[in-house]
mmCIF file of C-alpha atoms and ligand atoms in Angstrom:
data_model
loop_
_atom_site.group_PDB
_atom_site.id
_atom_site.type_symbol
_atom_site.label_atom_id
_atom_site.label_comp_id
_atom_site.label_asym_id
_atom_site.label_seq_id
_atom_site.Cartn_x
_atom_site.Cartn_y
_atom_site.Cartn_z
ATOM 1 C CA UNK A 81 7.715 -79.087 56.077
ATOM 2 C CA UNK A 82 8.111 -75.447 55.115
ATOM 3 C CA UNK A 83 6.485 -72.894 52.883
ATOM 4 C CA UNK A 84 7.536 -69.746 51.041
ATOM 5 C CA UNK A 85 4.328 -68.310 49.775
ATOM 6 C CA UNK A 86 1.008 -67.415 51.391
ATOM 7 C CA UNK A 87 -2.236 -66.752 49.572
ATOM 8 C CA UNK A 88 -5.227 -64.750 50.753
ATOM 9 C CA UNK A 89 -8.792 -64.511 49.374
ATOM 10 C CA UNK A 90 -10.471 -61.143 49.466
ATOM 11 C CA UNK A 91 -13.538 -59.421 47.993
ATOM 12 C CA UNK A 92 -12.750 -58.242 44.437
ATOM 13 C CA UNK A 93 -11.750 -54.624 44.855
ATOM 14 C CA UNK A 94 -10.324 -54.926 48.339
ATOM 15 C CA UNK A 95 -6.858 -56.047 47.221
ATOM 16 C CA UNK A 96 -5.232 -52.740 48.076
ATOM 17 C CA UNK A 97 -6.775 -52.611 51.517
ATOM 18 C CA UNK A 98 -5.579 -56.248 52.065
ATOM 19 C CA UNK A 99 -2.003 -55.509 50.882
ATOM 20 C CA UNK A 100 -1.729 -52.424 53.138
ATOM 21 C CA UNK A 101 -2.826 -54.261 56.174
ATOM 22 C CA UNK A 102 -0.640 -57.259 55.539
ATOM 23 C CA UNK A 103 2.339 -54.746 55.122
ATOM 24 C CA UNK A 104 1.327 -53.293 58.562
ATOM 25 C CA UNK A 105 0.518 -56.504 60.442
ATOM 26 C CA UNK A 106 2.969 -58.940 58.837
ATOM 27 C CA UNK A 107 6.036 -57.099 57.560
ATOM 28 C CA UNK A 108 7.739 -60.437 56.949
ATOM 29 C CA UNK A 109 5.274 -61.062 54.103
ATOM 30 C CA UNK A 110 5.961 -59.160 50.870
ATOM 31 C CA UNK A 111 3.383 -58.788 48.234
ATOM 32 C CA UNK A 112 3.926 -61.075 45.295
ATOM 33 C CA UNK A 113 0.917 -61.471 42.916
ATOM 34 C CA UNK A 114 -2.614 -60.133 42.728
ATOM 35 C CA UNK A 115 -5.705 -60.570 40.689
ATOM 36 C CA UNK A 116 -9.204 -59.286 41.806
ATOM 37 C CA UNK A 117 -10.159 -61.506 44.728
ATOM 38 C CA UNK A 118 -6.786 -63.383 45.089
ATOM 39 C CA UNK A 119 -3.433 -62.068 46.449
ATOM 40 C CA UNK A 120 -0.162 -63.953 47.229
ATOM 41 C CA UNK A 121 2.713 -62.855 49.479
ATOM 42 C CA UNK A 122 6.270 -64.128 49.670
ATOM 43 C CA UNK A 123 7.758 -64.839 53.145
ATOM 44 C CA UNK A 124 11.041 -63.072 53.809
ATOM 45 C CA UNK A 125 12.300 -66.371 55.245
ATOM 46 C CA UNK A 126 11.104 -69.920 54.877
ATOM 47 C CA UNK A 127 7.927 -70.504 57.115
ATOM 48 C CA UNK A 128 8.206 -73.611 59.225
ATOM 49 C CA UNK A 129 4.733 -75.159 59.058
ATOM 50 C CA UNK A 130 4.423 -76.121 62.627
ATOM 51 C CA UNK A 131 1.289 -74.436 63.748
ATOM 52 C CA UNK A 132 -1.703 -73.010 61.896
ATOM 53 C CA UNK A 133 -1.229 -69.984 59.843
ATOM 54 C CA UNK A 134 -3.159 -67.057 61.102
ATOM 55 C CA UNK A 135 -3.457 -63.766 59.310
ATOM 56 C CA UNK A 136 -4.310 -60.694 61.315
ATOM 57 C CA UNK A 137 -6.482 -59.217 58.614
ATOM 58 C CA UNK A 138 -9.909 -57.728 58.135
ATOM 59 C CA UNK A 139 -9.917 -58.162 54.378
ATOM 60 C CA UNK A 140 -8.561 -61.752 54.031
ATOM 61 C CA UNK A 141 -11.593 -64.034 53.927
ATOM 62 C CA UNK A 142 -9.303 -66.944 54.316
ATOM 63 C CA UNK A 143 -5.681 -67.936 53.565
ATOM 64 C CA UNK A 144 -3.169 -70.746 53.181
ATOM 65 C CA UNK A 145 0.237 -71.709 51.796
ATOM 66 C CA UNK A 146 0.537 -71.143 48.114
ATOM 67 C CA UNK A 147 2.464 -73.774 46.049
ATOM 68 C CA UNK A 148 2.135 -72.382 42.584
ATOM 69 C CA UNK A 149 0.022 -72.398 39.459
ATOM 70 C CA UNK A 150 -0.775 -74.717 36.568
ATOM 71 C CA UNK A 151 -2.255 -73.684 33.202
ATOM 72 C CA UNK A 152 -3.701 -75.561 30.244
ATOM 73 C CA UNK A 153 -6.965 -76.118 28.303
ATOM 74 C CA UNK A 154 -7.400 -79.767 29.170
ATOM 75 C CA UNK A 155 -9.043 -79.854 32.647
ATOM 76 C CA UNK A 156 -8.294 -83.657 33.036
ATOM 77 C CA UNK A 157 -4.569 -83.130 32.283
ATOM 78 C CA UNK A 158 -4.590 -80.224 34.612
ATOM 79 C CA UNK A 159 -5.989 -82.348 37.394
ATOM 80 C CA UNK A 160 -3.483 -85.073 36.813
ATOM 81 C CA UNK A 161 -0.588 -82.462 36.784
ATOM 82 C CA UNK A 162 -1.950 -80.884 39.945
ATOM 83 C CA UNK A 163 -1.202 -84.116 41.889
ATOM 84 C CA UNK A 164 2.262 -84.377 40.500
ATOM 85 C CA UNK A 165 2.835 -80.880 41.601
ATOM 86 C CA UNK A 166 1.332 -81.434 45.027
ATOM 87 C CA UNK A 167 3.350 -84.669 45.499
ATOM 88 C CA UNK A 168 6.582 -82.746 44.735
ATOM 89 C CA UNK A 169 5.726 -79.648 46.929
ATOM 90 C CA UNK A 170 4.003 -81.359 49.899
ATOM 91 C CA UNK A 171 5.047 -84.990 49.742
ATOM 92 C CA UNK A 172 3.091 -87.676 51.457
ATOM 93 C CA UNK A 173 0.338 -85.389 52.724
ATOM 94 C CA UNK A 174 -3.150 -86.854 52.761
ATOM 95 C CA UNK A 175 -5.856 -84.311 52.111
ATOM 96 C CA UNK A 176 -9.336 -85.268 53.419
ATOM 97 C CA UNK A 177 -10.681 -82.004 51.942
ATOM 98 C CA UNK A 178 -10.394 -80.351 48.516
ATOM 99 C CA UNK A 179 -11.667 -76.713 48.375
ATOM 100 C CA UNK A 180 -12.071 -75.202 44.873
ATOM 101 C CA UNK A 181 -13.462 -71.724 44.152
ATOM 102 C CA UNK A 182 -13.270 -68.954 41.562
ATOM 103 C CA UNK A 183 -11.260 -65.952 42.671
ATOM 104 C CA UNK A 184 -13.968 -63.393 41.682
ATOM 105 C CA UNK A 185 -17.181 -64.111 43.360
ATOM 106 C CA UNK A 186 -20.217 -61.872 42.464
ATOM 107 C CA UNK A 187 -21.215 -59.741 45.531
ATOM 108 C CA UNK A 188 -24.459 -60.669 47.266
ATOM 109 C CA UNK A 189 -27.225 -58.930 45.495
ATOM 110 C CA UNK A 190 -25.385 -58.703 42.163
ATOM 111 C CA UNK A 191 -26.359 -60.635 39.048
ATOM 112 C CA UNK A 192 -24.550 -63.979 38.997
ATOM 113 C CA UNK A 193 -24.789 -64.491 42.751
ATOM 114 C CA UNK A 194 -26.647 -67.642 42.103
ATOM 115 C CA UNK A 195 -24.381 -70.512 42.752
ATOM 116 C CA UNK A 196 -23.402 -71.062 39.082
ATOM 117 C CA UNK A 197 -19.707 -70.347 40.080
ATOM 118 C CA UNK A 198 -20.064 -72.939 42.857
ATOM 119 C CA UNK A 199 -21.274 -75.479 40.346
ATOM 120 C CA UNK A 200 -18.087 -75.155 38.158
ATOM 121 C CA UNK A 201 -15.932 -75.305 41.279
ATOM 122 C CA UNK A 202 -17.665 -78.478 42.476
ATOM 123 C CA UNK A 203 -17.107 -80.064 38.970
ATOM 124 C CA UNK A 204 -13.355 -79.236 39.020
ATOM 125 C CA UNK A 205 -13.143 -80.465 42.599
ATOM 126 C CA UNK A 206 -14.658 -83.872 41.611
ATOM 127 C CA UNK A 207 -12.197 -84.028 38.694
ATOM 128 C CA UNK A 208 -9.314 -83.364 41.017
ATOM 129 C CA UNK A 209 -10.429 -86.137 43.379
ATOM 130 C CA UNK A 210 -10.943 -88.548 40.426
ATOM 131 C CA UNK A 211 -7.447 -87.977 39.090
ATOM 132 C CA UNK A 212 -5.702 -88.102 42.460
ATOM 133 C CA UNK A 213 -3.869 -90.849 44.216
ATOM 134 C CA UNK A 214 -5.811 -93.610 45.895
ATOM 135 C CA UNK A 215 -5.580 -91.729 49.221
ATOM 136 C CA UNK A 216 -7.395 -88.738 47.679
ATOM 137 C CA UNK A 217 -10.296 -90.824 46.379
ATOM 138 C CA UNK A 218 -12.405 -90.274 49.569
ATOM 139 C CA UNK A 219 -11.635 -86.581 49.867
ATOM 140 C CA UNK A 220 -14.669 -84.375 50.303
ATOM 141 C CA UNK A 221 -15.173 -81.553 47.759
ATOM 142 C CA UNK A 222 -16.139 -78.052 49.085
ATOM 143 C CA UNK A 223 -17.528 -79.467 52.294
ATOM 144 C CA UNK A 224 -16.845 -77.574 55.653
ATOM 145 C CA UNK A 225 -13.625 -78.960 57.170
ATOM 146 C CA UNK A 226 -13.178 -79.617 60.853
ATOM 147 C CA UNK A 227 -10.528 -77.874 62.910
ATOM 148 C CA UNK A 228 -7.309 -79.672 62.332
ATOM 149 C CA UNK A 229 -8.129 -81.105 58.955
ATOM 150 C CA UNK A 230 -5.669 -80.601 56.101
ATOM 151 C CA UNK A 231 -7.287 -78.929 53.021
ATOM 152 C CA UNK A 232 -6.003 -78.879 49.521
ATOM 153 C CA UNK A 233 -6.943 -75.538 47.901
ATOM 154 C CA UNK A 234 -7.354 -74.892 44.218
ATOM 155 C CA UNK A 235 -8.207 -71.329 43.205
ATOM 156 C CA UNK A 236 -9.525 -70.918 39.712
ATOM 157 C CA UNK A 237 -7.700 -67.600 38.976
ATOM 158 C CA UNK A 238 -8.637 -67.985 35.352
ATOM 159 C CA UNK A 239 -10.756 -70.894 34.089
ATOM 160 C CA UNK A 240 -7.604 -72.454 32.665
ATOM 161 C CA UNK A 241 -5.201 -71.272 35.350
ATOM 162 C CA UNK A 242 -5.375 -73.006 38.676
ATOM 163 C CA UNK A 243 -3.466 -71.860 41.751
ATOM 164 C CA UNK A 244 -2.751 -74.663 44.180
ATOM 165 C CA UNK A 245 -2.251 -74.351 47.862
ATOM 166 C CA UNK A 246 -3.095 -75.943 51.143
ATOM 167 C CA UNK A 247 -3.830 -75.199 54.727
ATOM 168 C CA UNK A 248 -4.766 -76.807 58.109
ATOM 169 C CA UNK A 249 -8.340 -75.758 59.084
ATOM 170 C CA UNK A 250 -8.488 -73.871 62.347
ATOM 171 C CA UNK A 251 -10.819 -70.816 62.843
ATOM 172 C CA UNK A 252 -14.251 -70.934 61.227
ATOM 173 C CA UNK A 253 -13.269 -69.020 58.085
ATOM 174 C CA UNK A 254 -10.520 -71.440 57.324
ATOM 175 C CA UNK A 255 -12.911 -74.345 57.406
ATOM 176 C CA UNK A 256 -15.181 -72.848 54.686
ATOM 177 C CA UNK A 257 -14.282 -73.292 50.991
ATOM 178 C CA UNK A 258 -12.712 -69.912 49.879
ATOM 179 C CA UNK A 259 -13.735 -68.532 53.218
ATOM 180 C CA UNK A 260 -17.438 -68.397 52.313
ATOM 181 C CA UNK A 261 -19.778 -70.136 54.745
ATOM 182 C CA UNK A 262 -22.271 -72.574 53.250
ATOM 183 C CA UNK A 263 -25.467 -70.498 53.878
ATOM 184 C CA UNK A 264 -28.617 -70.120 51.926
ATOM 185 C CA UNK A 265 -31.088 -67.340 52.297
ATOM 186 C CA UNK A 266 -34.586 -68.582 53.387
ATOM 187 C CA UNK A 267 -37.582 -68.153 51.206
ATOM 188 C CA UNK A 268 -39.349 -65.765 51.392
ATOM 189 C CA UNK A 269 -36.462 -63.473 51.442
ATOM 190 C CA UNK A 270 -36.570 -60.591 53.860
ATOM 191 C CA UNK A 271 -33.128 -59.125 53.343
ATOM 192 C CA UNK A 272 -29.446 -59.901 52.605
ATOM 193 C CA UNK A 273 -28.671 -59.027 56.202
ATOM 194 C CA UNK A 274 -30.022 -62.505 57.149
ATOM 195 C CA UNK A 275 -26.799 -63.961 55.624
ATOM 196 C CA UNK A 276 -24.598 -61.184 57.140
ATOM 197 C CA UNK A 277 -25.709 -61.876 60.690
ATOM 198 C CA UNK A 278 -25.671 -65.715 60.148
ATOM 199 C CA UNK A 279 -22.063 -65.409 58.924
ATOM 200 C CA UNK A 280 -21.061 -63.061 61.690
ATOM 201 C CA UNK A 281 -22.403 -65.387 64.342
ATOM 202 C CA UNK A 282 -20.664 -68.413 62.872
ATOM 203 C CA UNK A 283 -17.399 -66.706 62.297
ATOM 204 C CA UNK A 284 -17.169 -64.999 65.671
ATOM 205 C CA UNK A 285 -18.611 -67.872 67.706
ATOM 206 C CA UNK A 286 -20.096 -65.349 70.206
ATOM 207 C CA UNK A 287 -22.126 -67.310 72.811
ATOM 208 C CA UNK A 288 -25.631 -66.313 71.981
ATOM 209 C CA UNK A 289 -28.281 -68.548 73.558
ATOM 210 C CA UNK A 290 -31.967 -68.928 73.048
ATOM 211 C CA UNK A 291 -33.832 -66.550 75.474
ATOM 212 C CA UNK A 292 -31.134 -63.814 75.242
ATOM 213 C CA UNK A 293 -32.405 -60.243 74.744
ATOM 214 C CA UNK A 294 -30.870 -58.379 71.826
ATOM 215 C CA UNK A 295 -31.499 -55.010 70.316
ATOM 216 C CA UNK A 296 -30.706 -54.132 66.669
ATOM 217 C CA UNK A 297 -30.337 -50.533 65.578
ATOM 218 C CA UNK A 298 -31.131 -50.309 61.942
ATOM 219 C CA UNK A 299 -33.412 -53.388 61.852
ATOM 220 C CA UNK A 300 -35.632 -52.818 58.849
ATOM 221 C CA UNK A 301 -36.786 -54.789 56.848
ATOM 222 C CA UNK A 302 -35.625 -57.502 59.244
ATOM 223 C CA UNK A 303 -33.415 -60.156 57.720
ATOM 224 C CA UNK A 304 -30.981 -60.189 60.644
ATOM 225 C CA UNK A 305 -33.890 -60.008 63.255
ATOM 226 C CA UNK A 306 -35.325 -63.084 61.497
ATOM 227 C CA UNK A 307 -32.055 -64.964 61.838
ATOM 228 C CA UNK A 308 -31.892 -64.011 65.541
ATOM 229 C CA UNK A 309 -35.575 -64.996 66.107
ATOM 230 C CA UNK A 310 -34.867 -68.320 64.433
ATOM 231 C CA UNK A 311 -32.174 -68.907 67.115
ATOM 232 C CA UNK A 312 -34.642 -68.316 69.853
ATOM 233 C CA UNK A 313 -33.591 -64.707 70.876
ATOM 234 C CA UNK A 314 -35.915 -61.984 72.065
ATOM 235 C CA UNK A 315 -35.342 -59.248 69.637
ATOM 236 C CA UNK A 316 -36.092 -55.505 69.669
ATOM 237 C CA UNK A 317 -35.649 -53.712 66.391
ATOM 238 C CA UNK A 318 -35.059 -49.913 66.355
ATOM 239 C CA UNK A 319 -35.716 -48.348 62.943
ATOM 240 C CA UNK A 320 -37.952 -45.584 61.649
ATOM 241 C CA UNK A 321 -38.591 -47.677 58.477
ATOM 242 C CA UNK A 322 -41.100 -50.432 58.169
ATOM 243 C CA UNK A 323 -40.412 -54.052 59.171
ATOM 244 C CA UNK A 324 -41.333 -57.039 57.124
ATOM 245 C CA UNK A 325 -44.724 -58.414 58.182
ATOM 246 C CA UNK A 326 -43.190 -61.846 58.840
ATOM 247 C CA UNK A 327 -40.819 -60.337 61.440
ATOM 248 C CA UNK A 328 -43.444 -58.084 62.982
ATOM 249 C CA UNK A 329 -45.823 -61.020 63.445
ATOM 250 C CA UNK A 330 -43.244 -62.941 65.497
ATOM 251 C CA UNK A 331 -44.197 -63.240 69.214
ATOM 252 C CA UNK A 332 -40.533 -62.542 70.329
ATOM 253 C CA UNK A 333 -40.141 -59.378 68.319
ATOM 254 C CA UNK A 334 -40.793 -55.763 69.275
ATOM 255 C CA UNK A 335 -40.406 -52.851 66.872
ATOM 256 C CA UNK A 336 -39.418 -49.478 68.140
ATOM 257 C CA UNK A 337 -40.246 -47.244 65.179
ATOM 258 C CA UNK A 338 -37.759 -44.421 65.794
ATOM 259 C CA UNK A 339 -34.254 -43.267 65.310
ATOM 260 C CA UNK A 340 -31.786 -44.587 67.862
ATOM 261 C CA UNK A 341 -31.063 -41.307 69.490
ATOM 262 C CA UNK A 342 -34.769 -40.699 70.216
ATOM 263 C CA UNK A 343 -35.541 -43.949 72.015
ATOM 264 C CA UNK A 344 -35.890 -44.246 75.757
ATOM 265 C CA UNK A 345 -32.959 -45.725 77.702
ATOM 266 C CA UNK A 346 -35.219 -48.473 78.980
ATOM 267 C CA UNK A 347 -35.254 -50.054 75.558
ATOM 268 C CA UNK A 348 -31.727 -51.132 76.111
ATOM 269 C CA UNK A 349 -32.202 -52.545 79.660
ATOM 270 C CA UNK A 350 -31.133 -56.116 80.083
ATOM 271 C CA UNK A 351 -29.883 -56.259 76.460
ATOM 272 C CA UNK A 352 -27.246 -58.946 76.264
ATOM 273 C CA UNK A 353 -26.317 -58.296 72.601
ATOM 274 C CA UNK A 354 -26.406 -54.972 70.849
ATOM 275 C CA UNK A 355 -26.353 -54.924 67.008
ATOM 276 C CA UNK A 356 -26.122 -52.046 64.722
ATOM 277 C CA UNK A 357 -26.678 -52.168 60.863
ATOM 278 C CA UNK A 358 -27.580 -48.653 59.928
ATOM 279 C CA UNK A 359 -26.782 -47.331 56.428
ATOM 280 C CA UNK A 360 -24.658 -44.465 57.898
ATOM 281 C CA UNK A 361 -20.907 -43.618 57.952
ATOM 282 C CA UNK A 362 -18.829 -45.344 60.784
ATOM 283 C CA UNK A 363 -18.495 -41.903 62.570
ATOM 284 C CA UNK A 364 -22.254 -41.834 62.942
ATOM 285 C CA UNK A 365 -22.343 -45.446 64.083
ATOM 286 C CA UNK A 366 -19.813 -44.751 66.753
ATOM 287 C CA UNK A 367 -21.669 -41.514 67.861
ATOM 288 C CA UNK A 368 -24.813 -43.479 68.178
ATOM 289 C CA UNK A 369 -23.055 -46.146 70.289
ATOM 290 C CA UNK A 370 -21.657 -43.443 72.452
ATOM 291 C CA UNK A 371 -25.118 -42.345 73.279
ATOM 292 C CA UNK A 372 -26.300 -45.820 74.045
ATOM 293 C CA UNK A 373 -23.302 -47.185 75.920
ATOM 294 C CA UNK A 374 -22.153 -44.102 77.850
ATOM 295 C CA UNK A 375 -25.210 -41.985 78.402
ATOM 296 C CA UNK A 376 -27.775 -44.667 77.831
ATOM 297 C CA UNK A 377 -26.416 -46.916 80.494
ATOM 298 C CA UNK A 378 -26.606 -50.158 78.451
ATOM 299 C CA UNK A 379 -23.924 -52.794 79.273
ATOM 300 C CA UNK A 380 -24.319 -55.535 76.642
ATOM 301 C CA UNK A 381 -21.973 -58.477 76.747
ATOM 302 C CA UNK A 382 -21.192 -58.070 73.091
ATOM 303 C CA UNK A 383 -21.729 -55.823 70.032
ATOM 304 C CA UNK A 384 -22.158 -56.870 66.422
ATOM 305 C CA UNK A 385 -21.673 -53.849 64.156
ATOM 306 C CA UNK A 386 -21.760 -53.194 60.384
ATOM 307 C CA UNK A 387 -19.243 -50.523 59.513
ATOM 308 C CA UNK A 388 -19.944 -49.077 56.068
ATOM 309 C CA UNK A 389 -16.825 -48.261 54.100
ATOM 310 C CA UNK A 390 -18.481 -45.140 52.619
ATOM 311 C CA UNK A 391 -14.994 -44.151 51.413
ATOM 312 C CA UNK A 392 -12.192 -46.684 50.628
ATOM 313 C CA UNK A 393 -9.769 -44.642 52.760
ATOM 314 C CA UNK A 394 -11.756 -45.716 55.764
ATOM 315 C CA UNK A 395 -9.940 -49.105 55.587
ATOM 316 C CA UNK A 396 -6.971 -47.367 57.066
ATOM 317 C CA UNK A 397 -9.068 -46.084 59.921
ATOM 318 C CA UNK A 398 -10.185 -49.460 61.165
ATOM 319 C CA UNK A 399 -7.408 -49.908 63.768
ATOM 320 C CA UNK A 400 -8.389 -46.613 65.315
ATOM 321 C CA UNK A 401 -12.047 -47.543 65.253
ATOM 322 C CA UNK A 402 -11.061 -50.865 67.005
ATOM 323 C CA UNK A 403 -9.348 -48.849 69.778
ATOM 324 C CA UNK A 404 -12.374 -46.662 70.220
ATOM 325 C CA UNK A 405 -14.645 -49.689 70.530
ATOM 326 C CA UNK A 406 -12.245 -51.318 73.130
ATOM 327 C CA UNK A 407 -12.583 -48.141 75.204
ATOM 328 C CA UNK A 408 -16.237 -48.917 75.717
ATOM 329 C CA UNK A 409 -14.893 -51.558 78.141
ATOM 330 C CA UNK A 410 -14.242 -54.633 75.965
ATOM 331 C CA UNK A 411 -11.010 -56.665 75.613
ATOM 332 C CA UNK A 412 -11.686 -58.197 72.293
ATOM 333 C CA UNK A 413 -12.510 -56.439 68.942
ATOM 334 C CA UNK A 414 -12.445 -58.590 65.728
ATOM 335 C CA UNK A 415 -13.218 -57.238 62.279
ATOM 336 C CA UNK A 416 -13.788 -59.060 59.089
ATOM 337 C CA UNK A 417 -15.179 -58.256 55.660
ATOM 338 C CA UNK A 418 -17.652 -60.968 55.512
ATOM 339 C CA UNK A 419 -18.289 -62.973 52.435
ATOM 340 C CA UNK A 420 -21.792 -61.690 52.572
ATOM 341 C CA UNK A 421 -20.775 -58.057 53.113
ATOM 342 C CA UNK A 422 -20.692 -55.576 50.216
ATOM 343 C CA UNK A 423 -18.838 -52.240 50.903
ATOM 344 C CA UNK A 424 -18.736 -52.804 54.588
ATOM 345 C CA UNK A 425 -17.058 -54.805 57.294
ATOM 346 C CA UNK A 426 -18.333 -56.497 60.365
ATOM 347 C CA UNK A 427 -16.983 -55.729 63.838
ATOM 348 C CA UNK A 428 -17.644 -58.083 66.743
ATOM 349 C CA UNK A 429 -16.873 -56.651 70.190
ATOM 350 C CA UNK A 430 -16.838 -58.999 73.154
ATOM 351 C CA UNK A 431 -15.219 -59.941 76.596
ATOM 352 C CA UNK A 432 -16.391 -57.126 78.760
ATOM 353 C CA UNK A 433 -13.782 -55.785 81.152
HETATM 354 C C1 SAM B 213 -28.954 -51.859 55.735
HETATM 355 S S1 SAM B 213 -30.553 -51.477 56.402
HETATM 356 C C2 SAM B 213 -30.710 -52.558 57.718
HETATM 357 C C3 SAM B 213 -31.019 -53.950 57.238
HETATM 358 C C4 SAM B 213 -31.495 -54.765 58.527
HETATM 359 N N1 SAM B 213 -30.483 -54.930 59.513
HETATM 360 C C5 SAM B 213 -32.030 -56.058 58.040
HETATM 361 O O1 SAM B 213 -31.738 -57.057 58.678
HETATM 362 O O2 SAM B 213 -32.874 -56.059 57.066
HETATM 363 C C6 SAM B 213 -30.238 -49.884 57.194
HETATM 364 C C7 SAM B 213 -31.380 -49.379 58.140
HETATM 365 O O3 SAM B 213 -30.824 -48.444 59.002
HETATM 366 C C8 SAM B 213 -31.915 -47.529 59.328
HETATM 367 N N2 SAM B 213 -31.250 -46.407 60.123
HETATM 368 C C9 SAM B 213 -30.519 -45.419 59.643
HETATM 369 N N3 SAM B 213 -30.121 -44.593 60.639
HETATM 370 C C10 SAM B 213 -30.777 -44.961 61.687
HETATM 371 C C11 SAM B 213 -30.835 -44.504 63.021
HETATM 372 N N4 SAM B 213 -30.170 -43.451 63.393
HETATM 373 N N5 SAM B 213 -31.638 -45.229 63.940
HETATM 374 C C12 SAM B 213 -32.250 -46.367 63.551
HETATM 375 N N6 SAM B 213 -32.160 -46.818 62.293
HETATM 376 C C13 SAM B 213 -31.484 -46.225 61.418
HETATM 377 C C14 SAM B 213 -32.536 -47.251 58.002
HETATM 378 O O4 SAM B 213 -33.837 -46.798 58.215
HETATM 379 C C15 SAM B 213 -32.422 -48.656 57.357
HETATM 380 O O5 SAM B 213 -33.677 -49.433 57.448
#
C-alpha cells in the first residue's frame, strides 16, 4: 500500500507555525491545503506505508494519510459514498476504529467548549459505521485506539465536506480521536491546568509513580497540583498567589507562598519532577530554571514546562529552546501544543545524562 497525502490536525490559528516546521523537519512534504485546524501535505514521492507515520512536529496534534474529500447535503449518502471511496483507495483494509471530529475545536475556556461538537462527530461516526461493509459494523466510534490498530479518520472540514484519511495508531496522540485525549475536568473545577497536566502525562508517558516528590512553580490555584495529588505524588507548589482550599487541605500538599527566585534551595531537594506553569514569557521561564537547576542544585529526573507563546514568532524559537533545555543535562526534549493548551506549548524534558 502507498500514500501520497498526509493530513495534520492543529489548533485553529497555528497553521502557519505547523507549515513552517513541516517545511523544516520534513522537506519531502509540500503544503497542499489548509483550513483552520486542518492542513494537508503532498509527498514529493509516493510514501510506502510500511511503518507508522511519525511527524516531528510541535503543532500537529495528530496526523494520518489523507485520501481525499467528499461533499454533499445528504449525510447518509455521504456515509455510503465514503465507503466506496475507502474501498477504492485502501482496498480490503478492516478498520476496527472510526475517528470523526470537527476541524475547528473551541479552545479550552472558550464558549462552545462543552462537548456539543463531540456529539455531532459521534452521530456522524455512527452513521459511517451503519452504512459501512459488514466488517465495519463492529468498529468503535471515537474510542481510544490501541497501538497497532488501524483507524479510519473522517474530518468534518465543513458540516457537508468530509475529508477521509486513515492511520495506524502508535504514540498516544495518534490513539486519540483528532489527537484530543478523552479527559473531563473534575467537579468542583479548580483550573484548566488540571487537563493540561493530565494530557501532558498521558502523552509523554513519563514514569511518575505514587510517592514521588514534585515541585510546581506557578501552582495557583492548583488544577495541576490536584491532578498530581490524585496520582499519589507529594506536591510542593510555589506561587505568591492563593491556592484553592481543596488543594491546600490535601495532606500531601505544601504551599510555598513566594516567587521562585526567592525560595530556599532546600525546597527542591529530592524533587523527582519539576513542573513550571507560570504566566511569563519563555525567556523568564528559562532564566528561572537556570536559577533552580544550575545554582539551586536541583537534579530532577524530568521537567514538565508550559512555554507561553506570548508572541507567534516564538514558534520559530522552539528548536533553540529545546537545545537550551538539553544543556541542563537531558537527552530527550519533546514539545507539543496540547489539545488543552491555549497560546502555549508543553515541553517535557527527560532522560538525564
Ligand atoms: C497559569 S497560572 C498557573 C496555573 C496552575 N498551574 C494551576 O494548576 O492552576 C500562572 C501562575 O504563575 C504564577 N507565577 C508567575 N510568576 C511566578 C514566579 N516567578 N514564581 C512563582 N509563581 C509565579 C502566578 O502567580 C500564577 O498563579
